[in-house]
XYZ file of C-alpha atoms in Angstrom:
254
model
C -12.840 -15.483 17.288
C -14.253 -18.780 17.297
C -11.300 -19.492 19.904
C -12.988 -21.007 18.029
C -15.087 -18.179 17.721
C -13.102 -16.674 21.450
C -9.860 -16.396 19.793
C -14.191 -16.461 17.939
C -15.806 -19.118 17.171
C -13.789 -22.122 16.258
C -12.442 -25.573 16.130
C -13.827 -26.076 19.443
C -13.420 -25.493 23.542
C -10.588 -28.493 22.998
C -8.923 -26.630 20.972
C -8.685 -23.593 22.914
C -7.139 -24.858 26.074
C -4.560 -26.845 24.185
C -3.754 -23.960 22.620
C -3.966 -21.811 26.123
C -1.527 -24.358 27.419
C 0.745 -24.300 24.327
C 0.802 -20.457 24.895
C 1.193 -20.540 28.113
C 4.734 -22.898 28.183
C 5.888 -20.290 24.916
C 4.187 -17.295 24.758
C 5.175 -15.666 21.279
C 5.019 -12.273 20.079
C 1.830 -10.563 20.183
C 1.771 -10.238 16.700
C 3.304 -11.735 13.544
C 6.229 -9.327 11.803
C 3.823 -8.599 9.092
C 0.850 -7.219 11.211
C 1.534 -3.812 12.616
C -0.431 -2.039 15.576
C -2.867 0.481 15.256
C -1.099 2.234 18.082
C 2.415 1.948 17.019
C 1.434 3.497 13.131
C -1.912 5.975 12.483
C 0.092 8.049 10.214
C -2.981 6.988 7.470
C -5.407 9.255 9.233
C -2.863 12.147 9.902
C -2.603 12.512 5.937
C -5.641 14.729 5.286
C -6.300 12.800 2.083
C -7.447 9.943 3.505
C -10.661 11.053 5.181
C -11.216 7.200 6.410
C -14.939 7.694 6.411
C -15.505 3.877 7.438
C -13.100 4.183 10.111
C -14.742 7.119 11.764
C -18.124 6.055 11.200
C -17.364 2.162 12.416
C -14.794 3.059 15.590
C -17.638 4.906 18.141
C -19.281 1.703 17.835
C -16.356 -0.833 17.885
C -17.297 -3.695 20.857
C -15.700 -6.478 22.145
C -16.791 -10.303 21.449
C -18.343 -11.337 24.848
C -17.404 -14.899 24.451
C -15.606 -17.642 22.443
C -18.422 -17.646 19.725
C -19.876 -14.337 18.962
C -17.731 -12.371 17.096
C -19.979 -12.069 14.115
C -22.518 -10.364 17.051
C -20.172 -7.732 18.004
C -19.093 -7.123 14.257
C -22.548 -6.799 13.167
C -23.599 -4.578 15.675
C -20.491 -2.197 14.944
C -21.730 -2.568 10.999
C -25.472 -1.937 11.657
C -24.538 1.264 13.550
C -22.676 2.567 11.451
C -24.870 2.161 8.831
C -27.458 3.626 10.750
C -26.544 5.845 13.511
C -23.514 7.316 12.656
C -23.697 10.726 10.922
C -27.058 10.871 11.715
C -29.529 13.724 13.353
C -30.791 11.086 16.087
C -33.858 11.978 18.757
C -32.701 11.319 22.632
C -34.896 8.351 22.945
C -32.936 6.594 19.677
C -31.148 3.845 21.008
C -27.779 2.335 19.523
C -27.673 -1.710 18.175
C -26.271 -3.800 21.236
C -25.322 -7.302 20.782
C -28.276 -8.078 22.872
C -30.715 -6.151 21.032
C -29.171 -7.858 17.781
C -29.570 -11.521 19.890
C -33.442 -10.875 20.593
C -34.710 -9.858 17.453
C -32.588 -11.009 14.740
C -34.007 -14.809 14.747
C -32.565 -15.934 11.040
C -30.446 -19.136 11.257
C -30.679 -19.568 15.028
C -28.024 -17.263 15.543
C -28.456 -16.576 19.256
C -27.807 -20.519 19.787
C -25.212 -20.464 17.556
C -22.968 -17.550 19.575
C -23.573 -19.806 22.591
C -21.652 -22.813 24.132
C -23.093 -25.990 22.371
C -24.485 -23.972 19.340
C -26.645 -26.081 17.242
C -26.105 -29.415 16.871
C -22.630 -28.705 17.903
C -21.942 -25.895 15.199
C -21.236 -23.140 16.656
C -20.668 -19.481 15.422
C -22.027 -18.538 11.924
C -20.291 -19.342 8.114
C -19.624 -16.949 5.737
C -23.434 -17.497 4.238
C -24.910 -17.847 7.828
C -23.100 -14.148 8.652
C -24.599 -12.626 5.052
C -28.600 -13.824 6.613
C -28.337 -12.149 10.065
C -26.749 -9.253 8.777
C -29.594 -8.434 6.086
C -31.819 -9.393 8.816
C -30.216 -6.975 11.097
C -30.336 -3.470 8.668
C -33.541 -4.134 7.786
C -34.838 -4.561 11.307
C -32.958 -1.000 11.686
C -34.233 0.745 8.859
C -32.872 -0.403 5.718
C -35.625 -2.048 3.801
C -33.340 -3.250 1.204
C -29.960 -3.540 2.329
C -27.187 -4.414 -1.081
C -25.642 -7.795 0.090
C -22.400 -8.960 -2.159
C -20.648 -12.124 -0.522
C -17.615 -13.134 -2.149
C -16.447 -16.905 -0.891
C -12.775 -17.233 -1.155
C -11.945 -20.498 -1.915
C -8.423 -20.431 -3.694
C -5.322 -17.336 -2.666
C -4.832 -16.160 -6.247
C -3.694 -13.593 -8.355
C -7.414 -12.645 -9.645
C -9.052 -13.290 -6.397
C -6.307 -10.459 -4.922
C -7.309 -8.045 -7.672
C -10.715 -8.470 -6.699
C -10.636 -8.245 -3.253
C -8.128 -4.936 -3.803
C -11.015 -3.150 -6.226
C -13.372 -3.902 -3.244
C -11.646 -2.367 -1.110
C -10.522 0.544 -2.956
C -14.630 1.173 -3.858
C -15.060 0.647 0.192
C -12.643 3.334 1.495
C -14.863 6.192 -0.889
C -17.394 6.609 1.856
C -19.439 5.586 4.838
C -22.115 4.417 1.968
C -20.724 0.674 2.461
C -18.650 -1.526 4.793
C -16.982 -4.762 4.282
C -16.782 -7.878 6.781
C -14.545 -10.348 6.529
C -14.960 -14.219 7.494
C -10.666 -15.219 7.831
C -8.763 -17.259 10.150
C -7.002 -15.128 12.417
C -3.954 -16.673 13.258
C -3.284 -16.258 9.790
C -3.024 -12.712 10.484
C -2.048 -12.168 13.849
C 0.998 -15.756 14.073
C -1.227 -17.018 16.918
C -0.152 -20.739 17.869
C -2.404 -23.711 17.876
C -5.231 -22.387 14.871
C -6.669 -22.313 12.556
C -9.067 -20.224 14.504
C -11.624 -19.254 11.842
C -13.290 -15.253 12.997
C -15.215 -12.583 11.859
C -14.300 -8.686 11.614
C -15.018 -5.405 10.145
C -12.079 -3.767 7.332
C -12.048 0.024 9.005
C -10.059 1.720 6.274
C -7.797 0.567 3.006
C -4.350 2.522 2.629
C -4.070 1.572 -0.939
C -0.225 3.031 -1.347
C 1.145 0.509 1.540
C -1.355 -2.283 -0.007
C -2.517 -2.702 3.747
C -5.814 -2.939 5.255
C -6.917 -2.484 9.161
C -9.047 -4.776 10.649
C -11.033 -3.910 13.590
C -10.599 -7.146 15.543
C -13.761 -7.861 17.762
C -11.169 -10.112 19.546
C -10.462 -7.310 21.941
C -9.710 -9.452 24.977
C -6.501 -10.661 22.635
C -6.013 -7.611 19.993
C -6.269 -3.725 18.977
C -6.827 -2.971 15.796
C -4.310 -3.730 13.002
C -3.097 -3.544 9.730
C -2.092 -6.367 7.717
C -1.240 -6.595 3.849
C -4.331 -7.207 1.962
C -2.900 -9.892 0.239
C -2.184 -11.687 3.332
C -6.202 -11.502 4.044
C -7.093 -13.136 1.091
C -4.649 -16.010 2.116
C -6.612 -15.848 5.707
C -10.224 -15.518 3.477
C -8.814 -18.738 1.489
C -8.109 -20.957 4.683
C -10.930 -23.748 5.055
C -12.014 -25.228 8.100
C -14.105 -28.551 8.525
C -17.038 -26.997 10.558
C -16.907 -23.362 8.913
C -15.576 -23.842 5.016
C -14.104 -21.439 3.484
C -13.616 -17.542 4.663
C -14.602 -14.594 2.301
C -15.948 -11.001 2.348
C -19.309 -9.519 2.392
C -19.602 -5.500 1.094
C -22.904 -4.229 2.418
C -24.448 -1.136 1.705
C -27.438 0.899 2.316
């Protein structure tokens, strides 16, 4: 996260070591009650009708942050190649979207000072608008000339907003055509002490009859993936931060 953008991108490096020490003197649960393991429940992809097509096409390409403030690099990257790679009749010499080949020639909105300690002019990480740029930037430096771009900025956890976000997600899990993003604080998902910690993540797959959605958390030093209830997300989407405003999604699709 922003831990600030380690647990990815966030408040800032302050913030992380008093919460490291606060964690350290009371270490909590892993995760909240409400936020369940990939590894302790998979029976969603054991059902054969739910195909998961995002999860399969997202999960060969799921990489870790590589430090407090990139976690929109290693979500993109995970996005871009599954848009792009997977499912695809590839030549030997085609080469998969690494964070560093995203950091040297995706140039929009500084991003490769932003993922860094210091960012610019002491932002660092990306907002919700920032994360929209470098990912069009991104497909169409890998082959999709006009990538579809909807950003939804979640400012309020309401009953409309919910309904929204549930007939995005519900269009999402149809195919590999699309994937969503999400822009949250974490803690709000995971009962982390000492947040907000505002991050960014891919959605891998929406099992609609347990209103639950898994989120492939680039935080991998911290977390596997997980499922949480998507109304809880919104709540997460909704949380505002001074440096970041507020969360939201972004559905992109070829």
């Amino acid at each position: 996260m922003f831990r600030l953008f380690l647990r990815s991108g966030s408040a800032a490096l302050i913030a992380f070591f008093i919460s490291a020490i606060c964690v350290a003197g009371d270490p909590g649960p892993k995760y909240a009650s409400t936020t369940v393991p990939l590894s302790r429940d998979h029976t969603y992809f054991q059902n054969p009708a739910h195909p998961a097509p995002d999860y399969w096409a997202l999960s060969p390409y799921y990489v870790p942050q590589l430090n407090a403030y990139d976690c929109s690099v290693a979500t993109v990257a995970a996005v871009v190649n599954a848009l792009t790679r997977a499912n695809r009749n590839l030549a030997d010499s085609d080469r998969n979207a690494s964070s560093a080949m995203l950091l040297n020639t995706v140039k929009i909105a500084q991003w490769a000072q932003r993922v860094q300690k210091g960012g610019v002019n002491g932002q660092v990480g990306l907002t919700l608008d920032q994360l929209a740029l470098v990912l069009a930037e991104a497909l169409r430096q890998n082959g999709i000339a006009s990538p579809r771009i909807e950003k939804v900025q979640v400012t309020s956890d309401n009953q409309p907003t919910r309904d929204l976000w549930r007939k995005a997600l519900a269009a999402n899990e149809s195919s590999a055509d699309d994937m969503i993003l999400i822009h949250f604080t974490q803690d709000t998902l995971t009962g982390a002490g000492g947040g907000p910690y505002p991050h960014i993540s891919p959605i891998a797959a929406y099992d609609a009859g347990k209103g639950r959605v898994l989120v492939l958390d680039v935080d991998r030093e911290y977390y596997e993936p997980y499922w949480v209830d998507a109304a809880l997300v919104v709540k997460a989407m909704a949380a505002g931060t001074a440096m970041y405003g507020h969360g939201g999604w972004i559905r992109v699709s070829r």
